[in-house]
Short mmCIF file of C-alpha atoms and ligand atoms in Angstrom, two decimals:
data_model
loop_
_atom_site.label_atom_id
_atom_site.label_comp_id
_atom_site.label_asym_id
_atom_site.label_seq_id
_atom_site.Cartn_x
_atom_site.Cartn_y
_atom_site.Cartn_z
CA UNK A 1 11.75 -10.24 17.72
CA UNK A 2 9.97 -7.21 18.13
CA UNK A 3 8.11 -6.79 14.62
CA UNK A 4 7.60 -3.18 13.69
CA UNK A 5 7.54 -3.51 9.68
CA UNK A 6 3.57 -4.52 9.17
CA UNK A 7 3.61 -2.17 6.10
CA UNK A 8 5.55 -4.35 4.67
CA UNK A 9 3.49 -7.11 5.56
CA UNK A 10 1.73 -8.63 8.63
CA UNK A 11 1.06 -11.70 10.20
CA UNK A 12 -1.97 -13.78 8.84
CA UNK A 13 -4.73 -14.29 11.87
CA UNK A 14 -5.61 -17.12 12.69
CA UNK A 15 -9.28 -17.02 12.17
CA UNK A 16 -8.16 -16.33 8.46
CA UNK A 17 -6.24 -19.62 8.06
CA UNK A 18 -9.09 -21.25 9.33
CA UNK A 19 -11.08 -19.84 6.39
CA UNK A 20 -8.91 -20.50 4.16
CA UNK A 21 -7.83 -24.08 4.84
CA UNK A 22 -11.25 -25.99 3.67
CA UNK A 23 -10.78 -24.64 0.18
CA UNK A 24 -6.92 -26.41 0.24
CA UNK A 25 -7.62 -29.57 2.06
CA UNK A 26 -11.35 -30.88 0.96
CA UNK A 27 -12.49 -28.60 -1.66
CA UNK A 28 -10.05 -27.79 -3.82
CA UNK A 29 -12.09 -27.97 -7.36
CA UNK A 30 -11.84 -25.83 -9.93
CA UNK A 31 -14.24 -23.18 -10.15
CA UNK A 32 -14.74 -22.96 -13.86
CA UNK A 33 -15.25 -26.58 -13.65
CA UNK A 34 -19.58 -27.95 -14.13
CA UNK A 35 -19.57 -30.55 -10.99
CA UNK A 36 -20.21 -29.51 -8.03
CA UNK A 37 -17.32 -29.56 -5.99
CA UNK A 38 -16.05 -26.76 -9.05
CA UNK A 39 -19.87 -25.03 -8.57
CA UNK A 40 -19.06 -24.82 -4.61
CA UNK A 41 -15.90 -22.77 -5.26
CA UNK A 42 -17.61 -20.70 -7.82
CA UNK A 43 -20.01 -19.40 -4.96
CA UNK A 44 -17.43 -18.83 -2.98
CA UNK A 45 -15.52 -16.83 -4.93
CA UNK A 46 -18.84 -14.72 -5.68
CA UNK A 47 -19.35 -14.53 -2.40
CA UNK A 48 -16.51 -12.97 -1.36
CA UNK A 49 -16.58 -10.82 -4.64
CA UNK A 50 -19.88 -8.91 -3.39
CA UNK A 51 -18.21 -8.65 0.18
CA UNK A 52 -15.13 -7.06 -1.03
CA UNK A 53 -16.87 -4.89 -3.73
CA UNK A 54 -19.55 -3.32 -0.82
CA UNK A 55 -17.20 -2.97 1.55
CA UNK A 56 -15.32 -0.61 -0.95
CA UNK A 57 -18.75 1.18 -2.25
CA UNK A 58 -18.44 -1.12 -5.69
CA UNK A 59 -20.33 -3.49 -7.53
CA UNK A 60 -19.35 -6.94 -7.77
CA UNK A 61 -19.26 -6.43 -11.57
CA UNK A 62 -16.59 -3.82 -10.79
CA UNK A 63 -14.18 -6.22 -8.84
CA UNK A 64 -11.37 -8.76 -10.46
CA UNK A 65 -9.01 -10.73 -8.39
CA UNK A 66 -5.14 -10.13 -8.98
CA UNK A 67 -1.79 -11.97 -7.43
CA UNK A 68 -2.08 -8.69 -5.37
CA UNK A 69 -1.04 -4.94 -5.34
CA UNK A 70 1.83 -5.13 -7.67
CA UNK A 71 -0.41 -6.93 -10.54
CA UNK A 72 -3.42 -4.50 -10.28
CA UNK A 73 -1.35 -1.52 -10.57
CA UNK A 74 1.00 -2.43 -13.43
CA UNK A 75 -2.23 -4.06 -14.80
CA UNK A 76 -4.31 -0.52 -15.11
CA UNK A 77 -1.39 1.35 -16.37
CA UNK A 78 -0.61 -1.79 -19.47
CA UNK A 79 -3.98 -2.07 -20.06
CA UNK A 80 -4.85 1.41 -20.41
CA UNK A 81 -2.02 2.92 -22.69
CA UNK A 82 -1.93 -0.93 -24.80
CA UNK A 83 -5.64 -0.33 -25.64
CA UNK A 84 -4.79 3.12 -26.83
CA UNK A 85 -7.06 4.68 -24.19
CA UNK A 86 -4.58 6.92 -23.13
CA UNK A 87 -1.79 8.56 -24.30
CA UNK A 88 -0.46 10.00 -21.25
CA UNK A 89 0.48 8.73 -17.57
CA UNK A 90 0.72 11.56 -14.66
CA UNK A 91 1.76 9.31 -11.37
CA UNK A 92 2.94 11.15 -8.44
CA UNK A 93 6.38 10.92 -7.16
CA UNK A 94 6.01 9.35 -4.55
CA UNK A 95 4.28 6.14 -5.72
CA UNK A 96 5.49 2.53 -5.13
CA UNK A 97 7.72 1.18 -7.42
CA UNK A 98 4.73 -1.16 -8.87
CA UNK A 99 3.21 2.24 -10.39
CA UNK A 100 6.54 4.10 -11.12
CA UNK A 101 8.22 1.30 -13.27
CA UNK A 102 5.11 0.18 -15.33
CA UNK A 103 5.10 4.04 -16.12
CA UNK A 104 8.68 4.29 -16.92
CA UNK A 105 8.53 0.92 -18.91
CA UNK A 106 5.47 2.20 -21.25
CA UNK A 107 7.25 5.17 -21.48
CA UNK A 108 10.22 3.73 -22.95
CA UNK A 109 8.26 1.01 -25.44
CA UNK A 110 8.27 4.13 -27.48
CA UNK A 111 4.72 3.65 -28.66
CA UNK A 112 3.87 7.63 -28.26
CA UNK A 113 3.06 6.85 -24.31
CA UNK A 114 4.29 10.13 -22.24
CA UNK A 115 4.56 9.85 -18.63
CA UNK A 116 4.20 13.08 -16.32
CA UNK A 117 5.32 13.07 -12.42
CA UNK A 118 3.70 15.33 -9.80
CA UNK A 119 5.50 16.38 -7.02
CA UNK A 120 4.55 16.45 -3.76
CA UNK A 121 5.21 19.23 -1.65
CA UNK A 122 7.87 19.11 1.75
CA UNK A 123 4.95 16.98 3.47
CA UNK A 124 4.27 14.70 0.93
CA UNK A 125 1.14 15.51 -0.09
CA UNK A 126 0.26 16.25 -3.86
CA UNK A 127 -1.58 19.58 -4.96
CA UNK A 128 -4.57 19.97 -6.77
CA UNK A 129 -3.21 23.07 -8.77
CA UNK A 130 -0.53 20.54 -10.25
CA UNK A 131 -3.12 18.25 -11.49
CA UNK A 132 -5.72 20.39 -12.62
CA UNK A 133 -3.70 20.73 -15.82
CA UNK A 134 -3.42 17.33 -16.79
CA UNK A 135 -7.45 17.10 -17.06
CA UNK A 136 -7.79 15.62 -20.68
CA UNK A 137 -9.48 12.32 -21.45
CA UNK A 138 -6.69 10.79 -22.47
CA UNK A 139 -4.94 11.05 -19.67
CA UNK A 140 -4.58 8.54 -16.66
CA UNK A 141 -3.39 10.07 -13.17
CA UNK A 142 -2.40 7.27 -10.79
CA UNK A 143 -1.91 8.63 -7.29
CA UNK A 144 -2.07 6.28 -4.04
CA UNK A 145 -4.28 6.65 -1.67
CA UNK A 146 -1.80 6.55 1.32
CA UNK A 147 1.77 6.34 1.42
CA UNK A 148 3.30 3.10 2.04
CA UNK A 149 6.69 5.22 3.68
CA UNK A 150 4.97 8.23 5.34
CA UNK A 151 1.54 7.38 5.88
CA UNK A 152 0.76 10.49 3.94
CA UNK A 153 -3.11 10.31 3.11
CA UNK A 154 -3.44 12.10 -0.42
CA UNK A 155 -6.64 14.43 -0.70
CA UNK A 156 -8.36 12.48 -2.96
CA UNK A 157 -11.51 14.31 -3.19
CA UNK A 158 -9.99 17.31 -4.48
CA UNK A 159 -7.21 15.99 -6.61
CA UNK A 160 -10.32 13.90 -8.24
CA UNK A 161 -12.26 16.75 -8.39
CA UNK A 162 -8.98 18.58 -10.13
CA UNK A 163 -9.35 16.18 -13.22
CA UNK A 164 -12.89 15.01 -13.96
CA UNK A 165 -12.32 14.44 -17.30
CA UNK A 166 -9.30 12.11 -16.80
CA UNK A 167 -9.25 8.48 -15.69
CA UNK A 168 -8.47 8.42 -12.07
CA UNK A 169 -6.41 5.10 -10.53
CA UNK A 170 -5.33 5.14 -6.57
CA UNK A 171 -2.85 2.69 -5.05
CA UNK A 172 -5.17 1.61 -2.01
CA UNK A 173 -2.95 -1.09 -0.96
CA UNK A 174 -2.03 0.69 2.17
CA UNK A 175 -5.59 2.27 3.53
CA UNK A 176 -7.87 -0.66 2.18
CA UNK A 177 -9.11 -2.10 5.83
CA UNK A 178 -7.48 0.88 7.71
CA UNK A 179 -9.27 3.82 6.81
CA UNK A 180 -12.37 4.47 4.92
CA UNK A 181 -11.92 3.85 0.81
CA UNK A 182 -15.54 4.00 -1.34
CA UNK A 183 -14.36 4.30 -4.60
CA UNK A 184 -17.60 5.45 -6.08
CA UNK A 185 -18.11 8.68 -3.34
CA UNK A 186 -14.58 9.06 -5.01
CA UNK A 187 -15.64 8.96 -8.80
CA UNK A 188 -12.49 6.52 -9.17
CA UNK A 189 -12.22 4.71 -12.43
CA UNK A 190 -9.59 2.24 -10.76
CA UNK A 191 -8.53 1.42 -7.30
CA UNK A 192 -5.61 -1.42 -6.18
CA UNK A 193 -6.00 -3.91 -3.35
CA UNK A 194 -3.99 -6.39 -1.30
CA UNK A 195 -4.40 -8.79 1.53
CA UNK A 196 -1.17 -9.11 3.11
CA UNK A 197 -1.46 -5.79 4.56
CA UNK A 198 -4.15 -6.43 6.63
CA UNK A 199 -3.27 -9.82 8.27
CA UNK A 200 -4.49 -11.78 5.00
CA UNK A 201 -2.33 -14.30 2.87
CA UNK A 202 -0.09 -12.70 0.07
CA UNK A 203 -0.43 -13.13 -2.96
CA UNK A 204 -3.98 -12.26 -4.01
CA UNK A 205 -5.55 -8.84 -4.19
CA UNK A 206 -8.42 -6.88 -6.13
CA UNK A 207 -8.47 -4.30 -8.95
CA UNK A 208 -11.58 -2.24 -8.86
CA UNK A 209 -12.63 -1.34 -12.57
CA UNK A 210 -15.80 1.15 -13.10
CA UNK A 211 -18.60 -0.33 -14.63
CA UNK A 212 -18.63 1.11 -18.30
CA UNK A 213 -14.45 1.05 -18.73
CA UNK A 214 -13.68 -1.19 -21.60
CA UNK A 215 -11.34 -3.16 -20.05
CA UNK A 216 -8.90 -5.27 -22.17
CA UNK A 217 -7.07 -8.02 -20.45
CA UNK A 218 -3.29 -7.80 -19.30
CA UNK A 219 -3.07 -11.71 -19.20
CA UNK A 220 -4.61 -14.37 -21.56
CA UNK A 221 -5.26 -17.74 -21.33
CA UNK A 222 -8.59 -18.10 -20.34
CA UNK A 223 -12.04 -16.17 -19.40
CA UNK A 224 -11.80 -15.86 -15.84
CA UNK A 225 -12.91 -12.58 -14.44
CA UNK A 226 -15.34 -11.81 -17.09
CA UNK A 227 -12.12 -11.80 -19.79
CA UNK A 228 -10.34 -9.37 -17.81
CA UNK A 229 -7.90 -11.60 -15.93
CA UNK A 230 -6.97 -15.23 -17.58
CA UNK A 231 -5.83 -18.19 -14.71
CA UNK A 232 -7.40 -20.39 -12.66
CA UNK A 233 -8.83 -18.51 -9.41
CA UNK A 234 -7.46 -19.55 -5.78
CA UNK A 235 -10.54 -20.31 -3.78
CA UNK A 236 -8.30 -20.50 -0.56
CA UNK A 237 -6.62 -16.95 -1.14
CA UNK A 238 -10.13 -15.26 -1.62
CA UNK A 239 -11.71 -16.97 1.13
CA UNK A 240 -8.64 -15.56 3.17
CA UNK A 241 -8.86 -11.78 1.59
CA UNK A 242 -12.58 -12.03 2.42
CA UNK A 243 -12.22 -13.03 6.22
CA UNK A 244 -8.81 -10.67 6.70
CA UNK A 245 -11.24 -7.65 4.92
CA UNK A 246 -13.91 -8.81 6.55
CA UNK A 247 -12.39 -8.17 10.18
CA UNK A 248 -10.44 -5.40 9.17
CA UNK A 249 -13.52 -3.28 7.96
CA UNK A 250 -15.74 -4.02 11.14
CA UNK A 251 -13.09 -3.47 13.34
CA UNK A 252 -11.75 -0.88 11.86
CA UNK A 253 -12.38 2.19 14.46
CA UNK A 254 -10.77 -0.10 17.33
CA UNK A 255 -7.59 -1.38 15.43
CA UNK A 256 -6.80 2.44 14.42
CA UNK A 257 -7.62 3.99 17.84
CA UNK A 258 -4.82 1.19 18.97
CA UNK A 259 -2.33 1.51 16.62
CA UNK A 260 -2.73 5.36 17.37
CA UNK A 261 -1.90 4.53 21.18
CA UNK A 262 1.28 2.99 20.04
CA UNK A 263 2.38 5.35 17.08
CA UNK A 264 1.97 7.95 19.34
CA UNK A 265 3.57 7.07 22.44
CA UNK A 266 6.14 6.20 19.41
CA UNK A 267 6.12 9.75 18.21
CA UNK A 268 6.52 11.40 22.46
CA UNK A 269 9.59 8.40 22.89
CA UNK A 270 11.39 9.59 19.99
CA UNK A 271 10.98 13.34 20.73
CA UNK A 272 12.38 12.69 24.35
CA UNK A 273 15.45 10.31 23.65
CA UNK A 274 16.44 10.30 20.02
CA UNK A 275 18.11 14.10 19.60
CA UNK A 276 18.59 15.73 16.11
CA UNK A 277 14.95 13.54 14.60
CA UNK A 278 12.96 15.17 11.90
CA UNK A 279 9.16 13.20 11.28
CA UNK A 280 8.63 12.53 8.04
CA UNK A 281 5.06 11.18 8.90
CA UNK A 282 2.19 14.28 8.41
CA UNK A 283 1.54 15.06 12.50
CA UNK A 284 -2.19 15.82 12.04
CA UNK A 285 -3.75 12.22 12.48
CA UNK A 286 -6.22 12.92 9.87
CA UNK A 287 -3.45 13.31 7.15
CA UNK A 288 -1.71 10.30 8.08
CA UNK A 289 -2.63 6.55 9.03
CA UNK A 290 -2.46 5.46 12.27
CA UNK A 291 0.27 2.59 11.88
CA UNK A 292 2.92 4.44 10.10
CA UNK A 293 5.80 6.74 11.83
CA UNK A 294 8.42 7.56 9.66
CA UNK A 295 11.44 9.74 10.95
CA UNK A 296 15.07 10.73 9.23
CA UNK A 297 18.06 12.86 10.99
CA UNK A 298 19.47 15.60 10.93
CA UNK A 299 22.63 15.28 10.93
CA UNK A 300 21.64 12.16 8.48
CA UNK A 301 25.37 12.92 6.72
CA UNK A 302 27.22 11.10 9.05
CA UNK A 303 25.12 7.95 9.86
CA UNK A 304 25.01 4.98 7.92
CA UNK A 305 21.48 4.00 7.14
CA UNK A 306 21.82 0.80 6.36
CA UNK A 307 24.05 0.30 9.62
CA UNK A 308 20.78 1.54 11.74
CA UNK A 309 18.98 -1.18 10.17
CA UNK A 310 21.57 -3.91 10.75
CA UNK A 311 21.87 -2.89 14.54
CA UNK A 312 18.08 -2.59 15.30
CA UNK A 313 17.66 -6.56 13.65
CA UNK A 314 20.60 -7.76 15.52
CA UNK A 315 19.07 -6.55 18.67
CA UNK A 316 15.47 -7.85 17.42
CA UNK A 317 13.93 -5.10 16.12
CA UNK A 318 12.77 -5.31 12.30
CA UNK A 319 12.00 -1.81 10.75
CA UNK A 320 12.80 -0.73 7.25
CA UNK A 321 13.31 2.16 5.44
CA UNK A 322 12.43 3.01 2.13
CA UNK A 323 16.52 3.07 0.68
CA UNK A 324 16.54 0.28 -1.77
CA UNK A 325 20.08 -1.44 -2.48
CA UNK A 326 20.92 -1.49 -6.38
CA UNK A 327 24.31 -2.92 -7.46
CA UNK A 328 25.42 -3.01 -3.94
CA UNK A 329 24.95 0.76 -2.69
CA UNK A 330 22.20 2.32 -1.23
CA UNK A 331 19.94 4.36 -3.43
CA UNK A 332 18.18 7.10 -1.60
CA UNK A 333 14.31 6.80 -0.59
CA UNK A 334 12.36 7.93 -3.89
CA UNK A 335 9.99 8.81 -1.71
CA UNK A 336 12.01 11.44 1.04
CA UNK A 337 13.90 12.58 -2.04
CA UNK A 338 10.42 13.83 -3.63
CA UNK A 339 9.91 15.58 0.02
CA UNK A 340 13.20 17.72 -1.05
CA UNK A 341 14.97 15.90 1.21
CA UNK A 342 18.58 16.06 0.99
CA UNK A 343 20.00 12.43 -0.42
CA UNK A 344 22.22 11.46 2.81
CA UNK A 345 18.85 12.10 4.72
CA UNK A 346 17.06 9.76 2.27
CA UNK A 347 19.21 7.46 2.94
CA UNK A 348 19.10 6.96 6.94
CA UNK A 349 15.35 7.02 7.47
CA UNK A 350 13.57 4.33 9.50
CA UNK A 351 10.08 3.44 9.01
CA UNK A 352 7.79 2.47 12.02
CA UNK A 353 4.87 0.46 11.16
CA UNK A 354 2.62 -0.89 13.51
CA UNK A 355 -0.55 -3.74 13.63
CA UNK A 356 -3.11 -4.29 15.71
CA UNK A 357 -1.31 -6.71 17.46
CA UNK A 358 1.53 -4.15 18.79
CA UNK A 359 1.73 -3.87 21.99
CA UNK A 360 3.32 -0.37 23.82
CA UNK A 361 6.22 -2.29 25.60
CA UNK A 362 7.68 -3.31 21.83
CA UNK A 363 7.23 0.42 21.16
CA UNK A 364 9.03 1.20 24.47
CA UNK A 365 11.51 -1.50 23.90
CA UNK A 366 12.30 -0.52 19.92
CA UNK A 367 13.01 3.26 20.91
CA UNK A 368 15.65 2.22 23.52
CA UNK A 369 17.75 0.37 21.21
CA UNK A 370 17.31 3.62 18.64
CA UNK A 371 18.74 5.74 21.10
CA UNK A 372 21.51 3.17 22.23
CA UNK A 373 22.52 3.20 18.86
CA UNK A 374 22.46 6.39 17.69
CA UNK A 375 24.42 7.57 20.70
CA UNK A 376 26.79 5.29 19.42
CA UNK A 377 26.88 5.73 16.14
CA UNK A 378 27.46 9.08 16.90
CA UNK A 379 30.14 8.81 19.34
CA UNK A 380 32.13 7.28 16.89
N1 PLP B 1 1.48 -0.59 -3.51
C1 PLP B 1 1.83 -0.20 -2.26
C2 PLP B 1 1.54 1.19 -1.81
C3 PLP B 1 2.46 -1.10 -1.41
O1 PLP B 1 2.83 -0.72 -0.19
C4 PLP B 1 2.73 -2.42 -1.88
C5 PLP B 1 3.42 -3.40 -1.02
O2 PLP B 1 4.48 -3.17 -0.51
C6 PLP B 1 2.33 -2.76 -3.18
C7 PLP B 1 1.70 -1.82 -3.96
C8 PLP B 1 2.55 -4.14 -3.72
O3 PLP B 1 1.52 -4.97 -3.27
P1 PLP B 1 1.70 -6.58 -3.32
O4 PLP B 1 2.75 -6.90 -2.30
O5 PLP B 1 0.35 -7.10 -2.95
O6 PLP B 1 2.09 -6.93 -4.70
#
């Protein structure tokens, strides 16, 4: 299996099961608990809290633990328009489904909440002119940090810089460990993290909160995290989001200038053997990250995206695309269709995403069966 899908998720390291494994097998106390085996967790936990927060330009005050990306994000938006801190949501278009449907689902409570999407223009890339009007206080503009389909980096400097009066949330799920994220150079109120993206366990991930936001809870049931996140912590799942950050952060110059090797031998392979392509992925390497090439067709109208998908597993090659299958047809890529892409093309992308751990001849090896496929598919 050649495995080109790590923004799904990627494999957990080794060196990270290691870390985590003492906190299942031996000391698995309780860290609100008085003895010691509960105390031993405790530091732990804070340990890894003050590694995570500097390595994002936080305080440890200013980090919670979540189940992961999904709970921080729908956890900001809840907890910000429940409280009554806000009365209005402006999320961009293009933002994962765990932003877009907490919007849509405060929306519709009815409770006065309105929710506002920016587009994104044919690149993907949000403007500042179509946030500057939505600078009130009593407003909160979500907008990821980097696209999970594209790779699209958002300019957050300026589209902070846009809005200073409103609270500001990114979606760093996909750049956390990849490319550079200090949330306070960014005057961020709120920033999302996961693990499994960077070769860490799923299922546990940060929310950074700015010191001075009242934050109410989205879950009760106890007074973990300082009262803003009831349940028992999992010792094992920090120690592994410390040691996956942990790598990813120092290593974080080598792993991109690698994954750049492959995405863009990726980029010259598909140029030379796959006619009628169109990159969805920005082509200036500072606009996009290194690991993600995304590409749709031209002639998109009479190729079956879902069939491309089928073809490249059966011949072991796992990609995805951002089409998500409701009630048995294929729904069009939120994402391309904010990029005024035409629907059919929305529907027959395929998303590239490489790891460290790619190596060129599964690049070489994926693009062969593309071609031998489309050529087929088009033959028909
Ligand atoms: N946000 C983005 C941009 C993502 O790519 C993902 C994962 O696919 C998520 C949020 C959800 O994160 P998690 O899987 O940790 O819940």
């Amino acid at each position: 299996m050649i495995y080109l899908d790590n923004s799904a998720t990627t494999r957990l390291d080794d060196h990270v099961l290691e870390a985590m494994l003492p906190w299942l097998r031996e000391d698995f106390g309780n860290a609100s608990s008085v003895y010691s085996m509960g105390r031993k967790a405790r530091v732990a936990i804070e340990d890894a809290r003050e590694e995570l927060a500097h390595l994002i330009g936080a305080h440890p005050a200013e980090l919670i633990f979540t189940s992961g990306g999904t709970e921080s994000n729908n956890a900001v938006l809840k907890s910000m328009c429940q409280a009554g801190a806000v009365k209005q949501l402006a999320v961009s278009g293009i933002e994962h489904h765990a932003v877009l449907h907490p919007a849509q689902e405060l929306a519709r409570e009815g409770k006065g909440i309105g929710v506002h999407i920016l587009p994104v223009n044919e690149h993907g890339f949000v403007e500042s002119w179509e946030v500057q009007p939505l600078n009130s206080a009593q407003t909160l503009i979500s907008i990821m940090h980097a696209n999970n389909e594209t790779g699209a980096i958002q300019p957050l400097t300026e589209l902070r810089a846009a809005a200073p009066d409103a609270y500001f949330h990114t979606d760093a799920v996909q750049t956390f460990g990849k490319i550079p994220l200090d949330c306070t150079a960014l005057g961020l109120d709120f920033a999302t993290l996961s693990a499994h993206k960077i070769h860490g366990p799923k299922g546990i991930g940060a929310l950074f909160i700015r010191k001075g936001i009242d934050f109410k809870a989205h879950q009760h049931g106890g007074a973990q995290e300082r009262n803003r996140r009831a349940g028992t912590e999992s010792p094992a799942l920090i120690a592994g989001f410390q040691a996956a950050a942990r790598a990813a952060c120092k290593e974080m110059d080598t792993r991109a200038a690698q994954m750049l090797v492959c995405t863009q031998l990726l980029r010259e392979l598909l140029l030379e053997n796959v006619p009628l392509l169109r990159f969805n992925t920005p082509l200036d390497e500072h606009s996009a990250l290194p690991n993600i090439v995304n590409i749709s067709f031209l002639d998109a109208e009479k190729l079956d995206g879902e069939a491309i998908l089928q073809a490249m597993d059966m011949r072991g090659i796992a990609v995805s695309n951002g089409s998500a299958c409701v009630s048995g047809s294929l729904q069009p890529s939120h994402v391309l269709v904010a990029m005024s892409r035409a629907d059919a093309e929305a529907k027959a992308a395929v998303r590239f995403s490489v790891s460290k751990d790619t190596r060129t001849e599964e690049i070489r090896g994926a693009v062969e069966v593309l071609r031998v496929i489309l050529q087929e598919m088009r033959e028909e």
